[in-house]
PDB file of C-alpha atoms in Angstrom:
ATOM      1  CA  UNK A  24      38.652 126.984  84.643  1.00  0.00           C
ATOM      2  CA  UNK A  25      41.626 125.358  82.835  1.00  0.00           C
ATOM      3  CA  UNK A  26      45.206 127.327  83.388  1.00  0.00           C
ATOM      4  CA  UNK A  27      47.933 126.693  81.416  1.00  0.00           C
ATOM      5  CA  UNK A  28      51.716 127.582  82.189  1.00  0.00           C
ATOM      6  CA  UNK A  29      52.087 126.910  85.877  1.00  0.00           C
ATOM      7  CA  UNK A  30      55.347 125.689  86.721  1.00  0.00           C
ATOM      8  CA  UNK A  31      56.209 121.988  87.039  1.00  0.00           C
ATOM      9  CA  UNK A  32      57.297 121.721  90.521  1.00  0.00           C
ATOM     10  CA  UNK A  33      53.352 123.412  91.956  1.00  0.00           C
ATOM     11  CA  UNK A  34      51.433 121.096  93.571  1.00  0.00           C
ATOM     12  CA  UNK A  35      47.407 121.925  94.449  1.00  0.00           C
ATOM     13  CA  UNK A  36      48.424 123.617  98.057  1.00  0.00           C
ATOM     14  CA  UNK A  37      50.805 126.222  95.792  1.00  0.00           C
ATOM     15  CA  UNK A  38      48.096 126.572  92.924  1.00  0.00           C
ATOM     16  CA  UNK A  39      45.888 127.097  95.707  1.00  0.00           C
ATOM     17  CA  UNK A  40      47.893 130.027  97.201  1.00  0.00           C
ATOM     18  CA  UNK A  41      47.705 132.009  94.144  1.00  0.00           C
ATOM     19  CA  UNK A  42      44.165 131.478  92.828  1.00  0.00           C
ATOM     20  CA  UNK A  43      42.148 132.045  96.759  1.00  0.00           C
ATOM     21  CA  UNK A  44      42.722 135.553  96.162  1.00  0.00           C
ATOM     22  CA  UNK A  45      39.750 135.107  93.529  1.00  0.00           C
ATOM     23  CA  UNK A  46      37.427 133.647  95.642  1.00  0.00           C
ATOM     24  CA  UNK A  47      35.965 130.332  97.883  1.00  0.00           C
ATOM     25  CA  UNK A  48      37.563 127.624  95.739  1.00  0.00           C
ATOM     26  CA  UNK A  49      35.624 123.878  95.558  1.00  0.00           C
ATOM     27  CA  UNK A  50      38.101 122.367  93.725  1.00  0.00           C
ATOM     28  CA  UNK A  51      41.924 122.083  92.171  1.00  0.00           C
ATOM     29  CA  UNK A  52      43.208 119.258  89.978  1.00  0.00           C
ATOM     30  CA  UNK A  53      46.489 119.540  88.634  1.00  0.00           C
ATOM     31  CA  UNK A  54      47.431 117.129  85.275  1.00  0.00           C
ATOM     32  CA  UNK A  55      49.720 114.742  85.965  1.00  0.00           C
ATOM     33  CA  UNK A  56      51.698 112.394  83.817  1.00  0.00           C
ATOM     34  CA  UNK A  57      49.979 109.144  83.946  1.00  0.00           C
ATOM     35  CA  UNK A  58      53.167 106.919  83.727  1.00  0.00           C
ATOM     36  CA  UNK A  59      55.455 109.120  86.082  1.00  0.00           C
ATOM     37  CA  UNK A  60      53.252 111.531  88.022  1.00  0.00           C
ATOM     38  CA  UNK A  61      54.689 114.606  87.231  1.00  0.00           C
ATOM     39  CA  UNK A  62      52.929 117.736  86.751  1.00  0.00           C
ATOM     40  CA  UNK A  63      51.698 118.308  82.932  1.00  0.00           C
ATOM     41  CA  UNK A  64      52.335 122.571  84.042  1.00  0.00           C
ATOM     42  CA  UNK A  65      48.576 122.832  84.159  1.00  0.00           C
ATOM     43  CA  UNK A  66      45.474 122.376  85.871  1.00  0.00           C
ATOM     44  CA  UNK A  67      41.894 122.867  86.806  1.00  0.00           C
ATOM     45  CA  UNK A  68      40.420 125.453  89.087  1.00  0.00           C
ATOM     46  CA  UNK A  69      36.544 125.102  90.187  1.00  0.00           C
ATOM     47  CA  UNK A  70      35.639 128.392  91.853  1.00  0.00           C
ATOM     48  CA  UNK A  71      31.704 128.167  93.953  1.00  0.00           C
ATOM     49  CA  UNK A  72      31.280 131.222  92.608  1.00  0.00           C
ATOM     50  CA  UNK A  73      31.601 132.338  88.671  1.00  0.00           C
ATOM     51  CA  UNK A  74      32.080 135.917  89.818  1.00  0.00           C
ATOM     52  CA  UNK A  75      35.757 134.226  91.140  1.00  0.00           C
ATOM     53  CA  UNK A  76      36.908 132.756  87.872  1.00  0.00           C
ATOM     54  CA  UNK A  77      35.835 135.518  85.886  1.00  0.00           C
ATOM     55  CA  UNK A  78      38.108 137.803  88.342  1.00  0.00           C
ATOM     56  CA  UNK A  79      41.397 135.245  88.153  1.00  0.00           C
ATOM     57  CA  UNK A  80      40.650 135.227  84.413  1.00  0.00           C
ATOM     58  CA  UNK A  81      40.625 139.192  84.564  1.00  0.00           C
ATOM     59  CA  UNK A  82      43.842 139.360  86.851  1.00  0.00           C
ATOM     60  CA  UNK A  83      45.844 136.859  85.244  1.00  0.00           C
ATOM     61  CA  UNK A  84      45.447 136.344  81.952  1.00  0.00           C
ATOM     62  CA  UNK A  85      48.331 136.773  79.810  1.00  0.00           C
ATOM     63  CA  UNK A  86      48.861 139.140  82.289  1.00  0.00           C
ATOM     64  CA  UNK A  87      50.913 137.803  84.809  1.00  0.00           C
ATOM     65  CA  UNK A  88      54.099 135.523  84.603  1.00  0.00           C
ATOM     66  CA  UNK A  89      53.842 132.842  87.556  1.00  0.00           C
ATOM     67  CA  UNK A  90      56.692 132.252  89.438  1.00  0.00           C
ATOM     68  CA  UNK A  91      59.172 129.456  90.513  1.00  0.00           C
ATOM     69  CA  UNK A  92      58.598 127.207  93.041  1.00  0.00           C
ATOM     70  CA  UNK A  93      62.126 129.372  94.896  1.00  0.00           C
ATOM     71  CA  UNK A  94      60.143 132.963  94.085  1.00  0.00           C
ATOM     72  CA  UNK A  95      56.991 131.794  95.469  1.00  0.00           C
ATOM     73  CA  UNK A  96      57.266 132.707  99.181  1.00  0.00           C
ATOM     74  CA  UNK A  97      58.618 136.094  97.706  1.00  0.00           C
ATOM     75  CA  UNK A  98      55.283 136.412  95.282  1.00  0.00           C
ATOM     76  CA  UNK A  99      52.408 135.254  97.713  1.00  0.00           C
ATOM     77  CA  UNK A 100      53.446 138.195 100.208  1.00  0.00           C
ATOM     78  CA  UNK A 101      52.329 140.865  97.771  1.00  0.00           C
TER      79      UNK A 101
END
């Protein structure tokens, strides 16, 4: 599943936090910048499961605002 927005500063481990709610994920690959390595503020999530990426589509899209990297520990406790 391709997600758009994420902020800059999120590596996998902090796209990972948000999107395990869904379900057992196989796989996260966030775009990078070839010449740099900076994050592109997207990525790919592969779910085992399609019943898990139809729910993080459900939950999240245009839905909910993701946070800053400095809100994060704040927005993974809910």
């Amino acid at each position: 599943m391709f997600v758009g927005q994420i902020p800059r500063e999120w590596n996998e481990e902090e796209c990972r936090q948000l999107f395990e709610e869904f379900g057992e994920i196989h796989s996260i690959n966030v775009l990078r910048d070839k010449k740099n390595g900076n994050s592109r503020g997207c990525c790919f999530v592969t779910y085992y499961k399609r019943r898990a990426a139809l729910d993080a589509q459900n939950a999240l899209h245009n839905i909910r605002i993701l946070p800053t990297v400095s809100e994060m520990s704040k927005f993974c406790a809910i």
